[in-house]
PDB file of C-alpha atoms in Angstrom:
ATOM      1  CA  MET A   1       7.808  -1.283   3.295  1.00  0.00           C
ATOM      2  CA  ARG A   2       9.605  -1.194  -0.025  1.00  0.00           C
ATOM      3  CA  ARG A   3      12.895  -3.054  -0.232  1.00  0.00           C
ATOM      4  CA  ALA A   4      15.939  -0.864  -0.816  1.00  0.00           C
ATOM      5  CA  VAL A   5      17.645  -1.666  -4.104  1.00  0.00           C
ATOM      6  CA  SER A   6      20.677  -0.377  -5.903  1.00  0.00           C
ATOM      7  CA  ARG A   7      20.084   2.084  -8.728  1.00  0.00           C
ATOM      8  CA  TRP A   8      20.468   0.940 -12.324  1.00  0.00           C
ATOM      9  CA  LYS A   9      21.112   2.960 -15.378  1.00  0.00           C
ATOM     10  CA  LEU A  10      18.157   3.413 -17.682  1.00  0.00           C
ATOM     11  CA  ILE A  11      17.980   0.598 -20.200  1.00  0.00           C
ATOM     12  CA  VAL A  12      16.588   1.474 -23.623  1.00  0.00           C
ATOM     13  CA  LEU A  13      15.977  -1.509 -25.848  1.00  0.00           C
ATOM     14  CA  PRO A  14      14.190  -2.337 -29.085  1.00  0.00           C
ATOM     15  CA  CYS A  15      11.095  -4.472 -28.568  1.00  0.00           C
ATOM     16  CA  ALA A  16      12.706  -7.595 -29.978  1.00  0.00           C
ATOM     17  CA  ALA A  17      15.485  -7.536 -27.403  1.00  0.00           C
ATOM     18  CA  VAL A  18      13.544  -6.826 -24.217  1.00  0.00           C
ATOM     19  CA  LEU A  19      12.734 -10.450 -23.347  1.00  0.00           C
ATOM     20  CA  LEU A  20      16.362 -11.512 -23.393  1.00  0.00           C
ATOM     21  CA  SER A  21      17.306  -8.605 -21.155  1.00  0.00           C
ATOM     22  CA  LEU A  22      14.576  -9.390 -18.657  1.00  0.00           C
ATOM     23  CA  HIS A  23      15.639 -13.010 -18.612  1.00  0.00           C
ATOM     24  CA  ALA A  24      19.191 -11.955 -17.893  1.00  0.00           C
ATOM     25  CA  LEU A  25      18.053  -9.755 -15.019  1.00  0.00           C
ATOM     26  CA  SER A  26      15.775 -12.304 -13.357  1.00  0.00           C
ATOM     27  CA  PRO A  27      18.433 -14.497 -11.656  1.00  0.00           C
ATOM     28  CA  ALA A  28      19.769 -11.583  -9.575  1.00  0.00           C
ATOM     29  CA  PRO A  29      20.123 -12.406  -5.856  1.00  0.00           C
ATOM     30  CA  VAL A  30      17.812  -9.536  -4.944  1.00  0.00           C
ATOM     31  CA  THR A  31      14.653  -9.161  -7.024  1.00  0.00           C
ATOM     32  CA  ALA A  32      14.160  -5.457  -7.673  1.00  0.00           C
ATOM     33  CA  GLU A  33      11.106  -3.837  -9.107  1.00  0.00           C
ATOM     34  CA  ILE A  34      11.366  -3.187 -12.830  1.00  0.00           C
ATOM     35  CA  TYR A  35       9.439  -0.493 -14.664  1.00  0.00           C
ATOM     36  CA  GLN A  36       8.835   0.050 -18.363  1.00  0.00           C
ATOM     37  CA  TYR A  37       7.188   2.336 -20.846  1.00  0.00           C
ATOM     38  CA  VAL A  38       7.015   2.334 -24.632  1.00  0.00           C
ATOM     39  CA  ASP A  39       7.741   5.563 -26.505  1.00  0.00           C
ATOM     40  CA  LYS A  40       6.128   6.717 -29.756  1.00  0.00           C
ATOM     41  CA  ASP A  41       8.812   4.946 -31.798  1.00  0.00           C
ATOM     42  CA  GLY A  42       8.000   1.585 -30.222  1.00  0.00           C
ATOM     43  CA  THR A  43      11.163   1.484 -28.082  1.00  0.00           C
ATOM     44  CA  ILE A  44      10.771  -0.110 -24.657  1.00  0.00           C
ATOM     45  CA  HIS A  45      12.438   1.774 -21.774  1.00  0.00           C
ATOM     46  CA  LEU A  46      13.307  -0.201 -18.641  1.00  0.00           C
ATOM     47  CA  SER A  47      14.521   1.003 -15.258  1.00  0.00           C
ATOM     48  CA  ASN A  48      14.303   0.202 -11.574  1.00  0.00           C
ATOM     49  CA  VAL A  49      14.190   3.942 -10.864  1.00  0.00           C
ATOM     50  CA  PRO A  50      11.190   5.309 -12.799  1.00  0.00           C
ATOM     51  CA  THR A  51      11.616   8.997 -13.593  1.00  0.00           C
ATOM     52  CA  ASP A  52       8.705   9.367 -15.995  1.00  0.00           C
ATOM     53  CA  PRO A  53       4.972   9.021 -15.224  1.00  0.00           C
ATOM     54  CA  ARG A  54       4.599   6.687 -18.205  1.00  0.00           C
ATOM     55  CA  TYR A  55       6.558   3.953 -16.434  1.00  0.00           C
ATOM     56  CA  ARG A  56       4.559   0.955 -15.202  1.00  0.00           C
ATOM     57  CA  ARG A  57       5.890  -1.836 -13.031  1.00  0.00           C
ATOM     58  CA  VAL A  58       6.530  -5.255 -14.551  1.00  0.00           C
ATOM     59  CA  ASN A  59       7.852  -8.420 -12.997  1.00  0.00           C
ATOM     60  CA  PRO A  60      10.108 -10.560 -15.224  1.00  0.00           C
ATOM     61  CA  GLY A  61       9.918 -13.479 -12.830  1.00  0.00           C
ATOM     62  CA  ARG A  62       6.232 -14.097 -13.462  1.00  0.00           C
ATOM     63  CA  ARG A  63       4.596 -15.980 -16.283  1.00  0.00           C
ATOM     64  CA  ALA A  64       3.862 -12.704 -18.063  1.00  0.00           C
ATOM     65  CA  PHE A  65       6.650 -13.237 -20.566  1.00  0.00           C
ATOM     66  CA  ARG A  66       5.798 -16.757 -21.638  1.00  0.00           C
ATOM     67  CA  THR A  67       5.773 -17.197 -25.377  1.00  0.00           C
ATOM     68  CA  ARG A  68       2.264 -18.649 -25.313  1.00  0.00           C
ATOM     69  CA  ILE A  69      -0.640 -19.637 -23.098  1.00  0.00           C
ATOM     70  CA  GLU A  70      -2.056 -23.148 -23.060  1.00  0.00           C
ATOM     71  CA  THR A  71      -5.356 -23.414 -24.943  1.00  0.00           C
ATOM     72  CA  LYS A  72      -7.120 -25.042 -21.988  1.00  0.00           C
ATOM     73  CA  GLU A  73      -6.042 -22.245 -19.660  1.00  0.00           C
ATOM     74  CA  LEU A  74      -6.992 -19.539 -22.154  1.00  0.00           C
ATOM     75  CA  GLU A  75     -10.440 -21.031 -22.712  1.00  0.00           C
ATOM     76  CA  ARG A  76     -10.979 -21.324 -18.970  1.00  0.00           C
ATOM     77  CA  LEU A  77     -10.257 -17.596 -18.587  1.00  0.00           C
ATOM     78  CA  ILE A  78     -12.425 -16.661 -21.558  1.00  0.00           C
ATOM     79  CA  GLY A  79     -15.280 -18.774 -20.220  1.00  0.00           C
ATOM     80  CA  TRP A  80     -15.005 -17.298 -16.740  1.00  0.00           C
ATOM     81  CA  TYR A  81     -14.810 -13.632 -17.672  1.00  0.00           C
ATOM     82  CA  SER A  82     -17.309 -13.761 -20.520  1.00  0.00           C
ATOM     83  CA  SER A  83     -19.822 -15.236 -18.083  1.00  0.00           C
ATOM     84  CA  ARG A  84     -18.971 -12.713 -15.376  1.00  0.00           C
ATOM     85  CA  HIS A  85     -19.363  -9.736 -17.721  1.00  0.00           C
ATOM     86  CA  ARG A  86     -22.280 -11.062 -19.795  1.00  0.00           C
ATOM     87  CA  LEU A  87     -20.295 -11.451 -22.997  1.00  0.00           C
ATOM     88  CA  ASP A  88     -20.465 -14.107 -25.675  1.00  0.00           C
ATOM     89  CA  PRO A  89     -17.258 -16.176 -25.311  1.00  0.00           C
ATOM     90  CA  ALA A  90     -16.968 -16.126 -29.109  1.00  0.00           C
ATOM     91  CA  LEU A  91     -16.855 -12.315 -29.023  1.00  0.00           C
ATOM     92  CA  LEU A  92     -14.182 -12.189 -26.347  1.00  0.00           C
ATOM     93  CA  ARG A  93     -12.183 -14.772 -28.277  1.00  0.00           C
ATOM     94  CA  ALA A  94     -12.575 -12.743 -31.494  1.00  0.00           C
ATOM     95  CA  VAL A  95     -11.272  -9.565 -29.864  1.00  0.00           C
ATOM     96  CA  ILE A  96      -8.247 -11.408 -28.470  1.00  0.00           C
ATOM     97  CA  LYS A  97      -7.584 -12.945 -31.880  1.00  0.00           C
ATOM     98  CA  ALA A  98      -7.750  -9.563 -33.609  1.00  0.00           C
ATOM     99  CA  GLU A  99      -5.753  -7.734 -30.965  1.00  0.00           C
ATOM    100  CA  SER A 100      -2.854 -10.077 -30.229  1.00  0.00           C
ATOM    101  CA  ASN A 101      -3.412 -13.372 -32.058  1.00  0.00           C
ATOM    102  CA  PHE A 102      -3.416 -15.008 -28.591  1.00  0.00           C
ATOM    103  CA  ASP A 103       0.097 -13.783 -27.673  1.00  0.00           C
ATOM    104  CA  PRO A 104       0.088 -12.716 -23.984  1.00  0.00           C
ATOM    105  CA  ARG A 105       3.315 -10.740 -24.393  1.00  0.00           C
ATOM    106  CA  ALA A 106       2.209  -8.799 -27.503  1.00  0.00           C
ATOM    107  CA  ILE A 107       2.958  -5.088 -27.478  1.00  0.00           C
ATOM    108  CA  SER A 108       2.014  -2.576 -30.139  1.00  0.00           C
ATOM    109  CA  ARG A 109       3.982   0.410 -31.400  1.00  0.00           C
ATOM    110  CA  ALA A 110       1.530   2.606 -29.500  1.00  0.00           C
ATOM    111  CA  GLY A 111       2.272   0.736 -26.263  1.00  0.00           C
ATOM    112  CA  ALA A 112      -0.863  -1.437 -26.012  1.00  0.00           C
ATOM    113  CA  MET A 113      -0.085  -4.590 -24.055  1.00  0.00           C
ATOM    114  CA  GLY A 114      -1.055  -8.215 -23.709  1.00  0.00           C
ATOM    115  CA  LEU A 115      -3.816 -10.421 -25.052  1.00  0.00           C
ATOM    116  CA  MET A 116      -6.426  -7.677 -25.325  1.00  0.00           C
ATOM    117  CA  GLN A 117      -3.910  -4.911 -26.037  1.00  0.00           C
ATOM    118  CA  LEU A 118      -4.689  -2.598 -23.145  1.00  0.00           C
ATOM    119  CA  MET A 119      -3.142   0.851 -23.292  1.00  0.00           C
ATOM    120  CA  PRO A 120      -1.287   1.841 -20.100  1.00  0.00           C
ATOM    121  CA  SER A 121      -3.919   4.438 -19.164  1.00  0.00           C
ATOM    122  CA  THR A 122      -6.741   1.947 -19.734  1.00  0.00           C
ATOM    123  CA  ALA A 123      -4.964  -0.746 -17.731  1.00  0.00           C
ATOM    124  CA  GLU A 124      -4.456   1.698 -14.884  1.00  0.00           C
ATOM    125  CA  ALA A 125      -8.109   2.763 -14.933  1.00  0.00           C
ATOM    126  CA  LEU A 126      -9.146  -0.904 -14.837  1.00  0.00           C
ATOM    127  CA  ASN A 127      -6.725  -1.668 -11.978  1.00  0.00           C
ATOM    128  CA  VAL A 128      -4.802  -4.127 -14.137  1.00  0.00           C
ATOM    129  CA  TYR A 129      -1.536  -4.504 -12.244  1.00  0.00           C
ATOM    130  CA  ASP A 130       0.266  -6.636 -14.832  1.00  0.00           C
ATOM    131  CA  PRO A 131      -1.195  -6.331 -18.360  1.00  0.00           C
ATOM    132  CA  TYR A 132       1.024  -9.173 -19.594  1.00  0.00           C
ATOM    133  CA  ASN A 133      -0.607 -11.588 -17.180  1.00  0.00           C
ATOM    134  CA  PRO A 134      -3.366 -13.395 -19.150  1.00  0.00           C
ATOM    135  CA  MET A 135      -5.795 -13.500 -16.245  1.00  0.00           C
ATOM    136  CA  GLU A 136      -5.446  -9.810 -15.399  1.00  0.00           C
ATOM    137  CA  ASN A 137      -5.481  -8.730 -19.031  1.00  0.00           C
ATOM    138  CA  ILE A 138      -8.621 -10.655 -19.963  1.00  0.00           C
ATOM    139  CA  SER A 139     -10.318  -9.547 -16.756  1.00  0.00           C
ATOM    140  CA  GLY A 140      -9.648  -5.898 -17.575  1.00  0.00           C
ATOM    141  CA  GLY A 141     -10.374  -6.222 -21.279  1.00  0.00           C
ATOM    142  CA  ALA A 142     -13.683  -7.997 -20.693  1.00  0.00           C
ATOM    143  CA  ARG A 143     -14.787  -5.345 -18.212  1.00  0.00           C
ATOM    144  CA  TYR A 144     -13.868  -2.608 -20.666  1.00  0.00           C
ATOM    145  CA  LEU A 145     -15.707  -4.304 -23.523  1.00  0.00           C
ATOM    146  CA  ARG A 146     -18.801  -4.712 -21.331  1.00  0.00           C
ATOM    147  CA  TYR A 147     -18.613  -1.023 -20.424  1.00  0.00           C
ATOM    148  CA  LEU A 148     -18.416  -0.007 -24.098  1.00  0.00           C
ATOM    149  CA  LEU A 149     -21.341  -2.227 -25.058  1.00  0.00           C
ATOM    150  CA  ASP A 150     -23.430  -0.636 -22.316  1.00  0.00           C
ATOM    151  CA  ARG A 151     -22.168   2.824 -23.277  1.00  0.00           C
ATOM    152  CA  PHE A 152     -23.317   2.355 -26.874  1.00  0.00           C
ATOM    153  CA  ASP A 153     -26.612   0.617 -26.109  1.00  0.00           C
ATOM    154  CA  GLY A 154     -25.422  -2.819 -27.152  1.00  0.00           C
ATOM    155  CA  LYS A 155     -24.394  -1.716 -30.657  1.00  0.00           C
ATOM    156  CA  LEU A 156     -21.488  -4.032 -31.240  1.00  0.00           C
ATOM    157  CA  HIS A 157     -19.926  -2.198 -34.188  1.00  0.00           C
ATOM    158  CA  LEU A 158     -19.769   1.013 -32.151  1.00  0.00           C
ATOM    159  CA  ALA A 159     -18.351  -0.731 -29.071  1.00  0.00           C
ATOM    160  CA  LEU A 160     -15.639  -2.321 -31.185  1.00  0.00           C
ATOM    161  CA  ALA A 161     -14.840   0.993 -32.866  1.00  0.00           C
ATOM    162  CA  ALA A 162     -14.522   2.594 -29.428  1.00  0.00           C
ATOM    163  CA  TYR A 163     -12.277  -0.243 -28.253  1.00  0.00           C
ATOM    164  CA  ASN A 164      -9.955   0.551 -31.136  1.00  0.00           C
ATOM    165  CA  ALA A 165     -10.189   4.330 -31.522  1.00  0.00           C
ATOM    166  CA  GLY A 166     -11.569   5.525 -28.197  1.00  0.00           C
ATOM    167  CA  GLU A 167     -15.122   6.292 -27.185  1.00  0.00           C
ATOM    168  CA  SER A 168     -14.767  10.074 -27.680  1.00  0.00           C
ATOM    169  CA  LEU A 169     -14.305   9.666 -31.437  1.00  0.00           C
ATOM    170  CA  VAL A 170     -17.295   7.353 -31.701  1.00  0.00           C
ATOM    171  CA  LEU A 171     -19.404   9.819 -29.742  1.00  0.00           C
ATOM    172  CA  ARG A 172     -18.236  12.647 -31.980  1.00  0.00           C
ATOM    173  CA  TYR A 173     -19.190  10.883 -35.203  1.00  0.00           C
ATOM    174  CA  ARG A 174     -22.085   8.896 -33.713  1.00  0.00           C
ATOM    175  CA  SER A 175     -20.879   6.039 -35.881  1.00  0.00           C
ATOM    176  CA  VAL A 176     -17.690   4.170 -36.700  1.00  0.00           C
ATOM    177  CA  PRO A 177     -15.129   6.963 -37.225  1.00  0.00           C
ATOM    178  CA  PRO A 178     -13.849   7.485 -40.790  1.00  0.00           C
ATOM    179  CA  ILE A 179     -10.490   5.948 -39.938  1.00  0.00           C
ATOM    180  CA  ASP A 180      -9.305   3.125 -42.188  1.00  0.00           C
ATOM    181  CA  GLU A 181      -7.591   1.250 -39.355  1.00  0.00           C
ATOM    182  CA  THR A 182     -10.703   1.378 -37.160  1.00  0.00           C
ATOM    183  CA  ARG A 183     -13.073   0.331 -39.917  1.00  0.00           C
ATOM    184  CA  HIS A 184     -10.768  -2.531 -40.846  1.00  0.00           C
ATOM    185  CA  TYR A 185     -10.549  -3.528 -37.165  1.00  0.00           C
ATOM    186  CA  VAL A 186     -14.338  -3.640 -36.750  1.00  0.00           C
ATOM    187  CA  ARG A 187     -14.743  -5.777 -39.877  1.00  0.00           C
ATOM    188  CA  LYS A 188     -11.959  -8.101 -38.752  1.00  0.00           C
ATOM    189  CA  VAL A 189     -13.391  -8.692 -35.279  1.00  0.00           C
ATOM    190  CA  LEU A 190     -16.876  -9.267 -36.667  1.00  0.00           C
ATOM    191  CA  ARG A 191     -15.447 -11.766 -39.154  1.00  0.00           C
ATOM    192  CA  PHE A 192     -13.641 -13.646 -36.377  1.00  0.00           C
ATOM    193  CA  TYR A 193     -16.748 -13.443 -34.219  1.00  0.00           C
ATOM    194  CA  LYS A 194     -18.910 -15.045 -36.890  1.00  0.00           C
ATOM    195  CA  SER A 195     -16.303 -17.753 -37.415  1.00  0.00           C
ATOM    196  CA  TYR A 196     -16.081 -18.604 -33.701  1.00  0.00           C
ATOM    197  CA  GLN A 197     -19.854 -18.641 -33.365  1.00  0.00           C
ATOM    198  CA  SER A 198     -20.068 -21.254 -36.103  1.00  0.00           C
ATOM    199  CA  ARG A 199     -17.490 -23.478 -34.410  1.00  0.00           C
ATOM    200  CA  PRO A 200     -17.730 -22.789 -30.672  1.00  0.00           C
ATOM    201  CA  VAL A 201     -14.955 -23.916 -28.365  1.00  0.00           C
ATOM    202  CA  SER A 202     -15.919 -25.524 -25.100  1.00  0.00           C
ATOM    203  CA  SER A 203     -14.754 -23.341 -22.211  1.00  0.00           C
ATOM    204  CA  PRO A 204     -14.091 -25.417 -19.067  1.00  0.00           C
ATOM    205  CA  THR A 205     -15.851 -24.293 -15.911  1.00  0.00           C
ATOM    206  CA  PRO A 206     -13.347 -23.517 -13.127  1.00  0.00           C
ATOM    207  CA  SER A 207     -13.345 -26.060 -10.321  1.00  0.00           C
ATOM    208  CA  ARG A 208     -13.100 -25.148  -6.660  1.00  0.00           C
ATOM    209  CA  SER A 209      -9.391 -25.919  -6.660  1.00  0.00           C
ATOM    210  CA  SER A 210      -8.595 -23.906  -9.799  1.00  0.00           C
ATOM    211  CA  ALA A 211     -11.174 -21.148  -9.702  1.00  0.00           C
ATOM    212  CA  VAL A 212     -10.222 -17.817 -11.223  1.00  0.00           C
ATOM    213  CA  PRO A 213     -10.125 -15.058  -8.594  1.00  0.00           C
ATOM    214  CA  VAL A 214     -13.003 -12.599  -8.897  1.00  0.00           C
ATOM    215  CA  ARG A 215     -11.860  -9.252 -10.293  1.00  0.00           C
TER     216      ARG A 215
END
């Protein structure tokens, strides 16, 4: 049963201010559910009474809004999910680098969220409950990347283009779409990928006591 909470007024904040507002809300005696969506201007809308289908629930009390993730923890997640979804850890690392520069709270003007910059619709389709949570985000992003690689017969440049621009555009052009941003994105990820392959990072194997839940 959902806990009854008092209604708040809609809060509309610029991206730079949202973390401070969430921090201010978190000590409340009763922890209410908070929802957010990002409009086309990059403004984050927060409310505990979602009135728009674009709202998605967030929880300011969780680690989702940390300023960074420890390297050891990040590598453990990359190692786990790259193995689970048959991906080269260097590729998964390269996508994260290109998408968010390893910032788990990154959010784009289009509303893409977290380490692998999942759009709200993609996160929902992947059953990612909290896209700012590193574990959930990488789990969803790795599954999506695996799907795109399979969809495009293992052709990495097409899978990356689809990750950036959507698979429908790649299918339409049967190649990397003639979009400067997408072409730049593909080149950037491939450059990072080559760099990480030449200097691989050891990804710790989860122990029984710290295993990553299967998703």
